[in-house]
Coordinates of C-alpha atoms in Angstrom, one line a residue:
Chain S
Q1 CA 8.5 9.6 -13.8
Q2 CA 6.5 8.8 -10.7
Q3 CA 5.4 5.3 -11.8
V4 CA 6.5 1.9 -10.7
K5 CA 5.8 -0.7 -13.3
Q6 CA 5.2 -4.2 -12.1
S7 CA 5.1 -7.5 -14.0
P8 CA 3.6 -10.0 -14.5
Q9 CA 0.0 -9.3 -13.6
S10 CA -0.5 -12.9 -12.5
L11 CA 1.8 -15.9 -12.0
I12 CA 1.2 -19.6 -11.5
V13 CA 4.1 -21.6 -10.0
Q14 CA 4.3 -25.2 -8.9
K15 CA 5.1 -26.0 -5.3
G16 CA 8.8 -26.0 -4.8
G17 CA 9.4 -23.7 -7.7
I18 CA 10.8 -20.2 -7.9
S19 CA 8.5 -17.2 -8.2
I20 CA 9.9 -14.1 -9.7
I21 CA 8.2 -10.7 -9.8
N22 CA 9.8 -7.7 -11.5
C23 CA 9.5 -3.9 -11.0
A24 CA 11.0 -1.0 -12.8
Y25 CA 11.1 2.7 -12.0
E26 CA 12.2 5.9 -13.6
N27 CA 12.7 8.4 -10.8
T28 CA 16.2 8.3 -9.4
A29 CA 15.1 10.1 -6.3
F30 CA 13.4 7.0 -5.0
D31 CA 15.3 5.9 -1.9
Y32 CA 13.5 2.9 -0.4
F33 CA 11.9 -0.1 -2.1
P34 CA 9.6 -2.3 -0.1
W35 CA 7.5 -5.3 -1.1
Y36 CA 4.1 -5.8 0.4
Q37 CA 2.1 -9.1 0.6
Q38 CA -1.7 -9.1 0.7
F39 CA -3.9 -12.1 1.4
P40 CA -7.6 -12.1 0.5
G41 CA -9.7 -10.1 2.9
K42 CA -6.6 -8.5 4.5
G43 CA -4.7 -5.3 4.2
P44 CA -1.1 -5.5 2.7
A45 CA 1.7 -6.3 5.1
L46 CA 5.4 -5.5 4.7
L47 CA 7.3 -8.5 3.5
I48 CA 10.8 -7.3 2.8
A49 CA 12.5 -4.1 1.7
I50 CA 15.8 -2.8 0.3
R51 CA 17.7 0.5 0.0
P52 CA 19.6 1.4 -3.2
D53 CA 23.0 1.1 -1.5
V54 CA 22.9 -2.7 -1.6
S55 CA 22.2 -5.1 -4.6
E56 CA 20.5 -7.9 -2.7
K57 CA 18.7 -8.6 0.5
K58 CA 17.6 -12.1 1.6
E59 CA 15.1 -13.0 4.4
G60 CA 14.4 -16.7 4.5
R61 CA 13.0 -17.8 1.2
F62 CA 12.4 -14.2 0.0
T63 CA 15.1 -12.3 -1.8
I64 CA 15.1 -8.8 -3.3
S65 CA 17.6 -8.2 -6.2
F66 CA 18.2 -4.5 -6.9
N67 CA 19.9 -3.2 -10.1
K68 CA 20.4 0.5 -9.6
S69 CA 21.8 1.2 -13.1
A70 CA 18.9 -0.5 -14.8
K71 CA 16.4 1.0 -12.3
Q72 CA 14.9 -2.4 -11.7
F73 CA 14.3 -4.6 -8.7
S74 CA 12.7 -8.0 -8.3
L75 CA 11.3 -10.3 -5.7
H76 CA 12.4 -14.0 -5.7
I77 CA 10.5 -16.5 -3.7
M78 CA 12.5 -19.8 -3.4
D79 CA 10.8 -23.1 -2.8
S80 CA 7.4 -21.5 -3.3
Q81 CA 4.6 -22.9 -1.1
P82 CA 0.8 -22.8 -1.4
G83 CA 0.7 -20.5 1.6
D84 CA 2.6 -18.0 -0.5
S85 CA -0.4 -17.6 -2.7
A86 CA -1.3 -13.9 -2.4
T87 CA -1.0 -10.6 -4.2
Y88 CA 2.4 -8.9 -4.1
F89 CA 3.0 -5.2 -4.5
C90 CA 6.3 -3.6 -5.1
A91 CA 6.7 0.1 -4.0
A92 CA 9.1 2.9 -4.0
R93 CA 9.4 5.8 -1.6
R94 CA 9.8 9.3 -2.9
G95 CA 13.0 10.7 -1.4
A96 CA 12.5 13.1 1.5
T97 CA 8.9 12.1 1.9
N98 CA 7.1 9.2 3.6
K99 CA 4.9 8.5 0.6
L100 CA 5.1 5.3 -1.3
I101 CA 4.2 4.7 -5.0
F102 CA 2.9 1.2 -5.5
G103 CA 3.1 -1.1 -8.5
T104 CA -0.1 -2.6 -9.9
G105 CA 0.3 -5.9 -8.1
T106 CA 1.0 -9.5 -9.0
L107 CA -1.5 -12.3 -8.1
L108 CA 0.6 -15.4 -7.3
A109 CA -0.9 -18.8 -7.2
V110 CA 1.3 -21.7 -6.0
Q111 CA -0.2 -25.0 -7.0
P112 CA 0.3 -28.0 -4.7
Chain I
D1 CA 1.7 -5.4 17.6
V2 CA 0.4 -2.4 15.7
K3 CA -3.3 -2.4 15.1
V4 CA -5.1 -0.3 12.5
T5 CA -8.8 -0.6 12.5
Q6 CA -11.4 0.6 10.0
S7 CA -14.9 1.4 10.9
S8 CA -16.6 -0.8 8.3
R9 CA -15.6 -3.8 6.2
Y10 CA -18.5 -3.3 3.7
L11 CA -20.5 -0.2 3.0
V12 CA -23.2 0.5 0.4
K13 CA -24.2 4.1 -0.3
R14 CA -26.3 6.0 -2.8
T15 CA -25.0 8.5 -5.3
G16 CA -24.8 11.9 -3.8
E17 CA -24.6 10.8 -0.2
K18 CA -21.9 12.1 2.1
V19 CA -19.7 9.1 3.3
F20 CA -17.4 8.9 6.2
L21 CA -14.7 6.3 6.5
E22 CA -12.9 6.1 9.8
C23 CA -9.5 4.7 10.6
V24 CA -7.9 4.3 14.1
Q25 CA -4.4 3.3 15.0
D26 CA -3.1 2.4 18.4
M27 CA 0.6 3.1 18.1
D28 CA 0.9 6.8 18.4
H29 CA 2.1 7.1 14.8
E30 CA 2.3 10.6 13.3
N31 CA 1.9 9.6 9.7
M32 CA -1.3 8.2 8.3
F33 CA -2.5 7.5 4.8
W34 CA -5.7 6.7 2.8
Y35 CA -5.4 4.6 -0.4
R36 CA -7.9 3.2 -2.8
Q37 CA -7.2 -0.2 -4.3
D38 CA -8.6 -1.1 -7.7
P39 CA -7.9 -4.2 -9.9
G40 CA -5.0 -3.5 -12.3
L41 CA -4.3 -0.2 -10.7
G42 CA -2.6 -1.2 -7.4
L43 CA -2.8 1.1 -4.4
R44 CA -3.2 4.8 -5.1
L45 CA -2.6 7.5 -2.5
I46 CA -5.6 9.7 -1.9
Y47 CA -4.5 11.8 1.1
F48 CA -1.7 11.8 3.7
S49 CA -1.5 13.3 7.2
Y50 CA 1.8 13.9 9.0
D51 CA 0.4 15.2 12.2
V52 CA -2.8 16.3 13.9
K53 CA -4.7 18.8 11.6
M54 CA -2.0 18.5 9.0
K55 CA -2.8 16.9 5.6
E56 CA -1.4 16.7 2.2
K57 CA -3.0 15.6 -1.1
G58 CA -1.9 12.4 -2.7
D59 CA -2.1 11.4 -6.3
I60 CA -5.9 11.2 -6.6
P61 CA -7.5 13.6 -4.1
E62 CA -10.4 14.8 -6.3
G63 CA -13.8 14.1 -4.7
Y64 CA -12.3 13.4 -1.3
S65 CA -11.4 15.3 1.8
V66 CA -9.9 14.2 5.1
S67 CA -9.9 15.1 8.8
R68 CA -7.3 14.5 11.5
E69 CA -8.5 16.0 14.8
K70 CA -6.8 13.4 17.0
K71 CA -3.5 11.6 16.5
E72 CA -5.0 8.2 16.4
R73 CA -7.9 8.9 14.1
F74 CA -7.8 9.7 10.4
S75 CA -11.1 10.1 8.5
L76 CA -11.8 10.0 4.8
I77 CA -14.8 11.9 3.6
L78 CA -16.6 11.6 0.3
E79 CA -18.6 14.8 0.1
S80 CA -21.0 13.6 -2.6
A81 CA -20.4 9.9 -3.5
S82 CA -20.3 8.9 -7.1
T83 CA -20.3 5.5 -8.7
N84 CA -16.7 5.9 -9.8
Q85 CA -15.8 5.9 -6.1
T86 CA -16.8 2.3 -5.8
S87 CA -13.6 0.7 -4.5
M88 CA -11.6 -0.8 -1.7
Y89 CA -10.3 1.8 0.7
L90 CA -7.3 1.1 2.8
C91 CA -5.9 3.1 5.7
A92 CA -2.3 2.8 6.9
S93 CA -0.1 4.3 9.6
L94 CA 3.7 4.5 9.4
R95 CA 6.2 3.4 12.0
L96 CA 9.1 5.7 11.2
D97 CA 12.0 3.8 12.8
T98 CA 11.3 0.7 10.6
D99 CA 9.8 2.5 7.6
T100 CA 6.8 0.2 7.8
Q101 CA 3.3 1.1 6.8
Y102 CA 0.7 -0.9 8.7
F103 CA -2.6 -1.4 6.9
G104 CA -6.1 -1.8 8.1
P105 CA -8.3 -4.6 6.7
G106 CA -10.0 -2.3 4.2
T107 CA -13.5 -1.0 3.6
R108 CA -15.2 -2.2 0.4
L109 CA -17.4 0.7 -0.6
T110 CA -20.1 0.3 -3.2
V111 CA -21.9 3.4 -4.5
L112 CA -25.2 2.7 -6.3

């Protein structure tokens, strides 16, 4: 019940294409769902986040879609660029705590 | 900008040695975290501190302890290093008003 399942493990997309990464959770007490981006040799950095009272959040080329009834959320990267090549982690916050549970990560490669 | 620094980027230790990993943040954050990152397993929470001298176990605390004597510094201690503790260790601090965890660059620890 405490897990966040992330797929795919790796993804190759052509420049200009759409990258889609999916996450699913079981615990309905989760109240905040961030995505973190990690470049090689760096720590993860917050990319975009959503709360369960909205179904979509968009920031530039990055969009989170959230389906509360299905307990799923996904990251869409529009017009993917080689500079987006990184590892992406979804996460969920346990309600009433400040602790995040992370997915297993997706290694994205955007080919020029 | 928030800065989280970790004392070493790379560390090589022998089995049975006591290992100290240091983390310092410069933004007066109350909450700090230690994670380990392993391929295919994502980020897993080892310990969490919500104030000076206050700590809470994460999901994988066995074999680790922590120390938080000053607000800006959070130390992870491996009392007797073992080969299965070879990993990337990431420290983070939390900015509460934006729900953003800021990560350090990580310490890659190898235990021989």
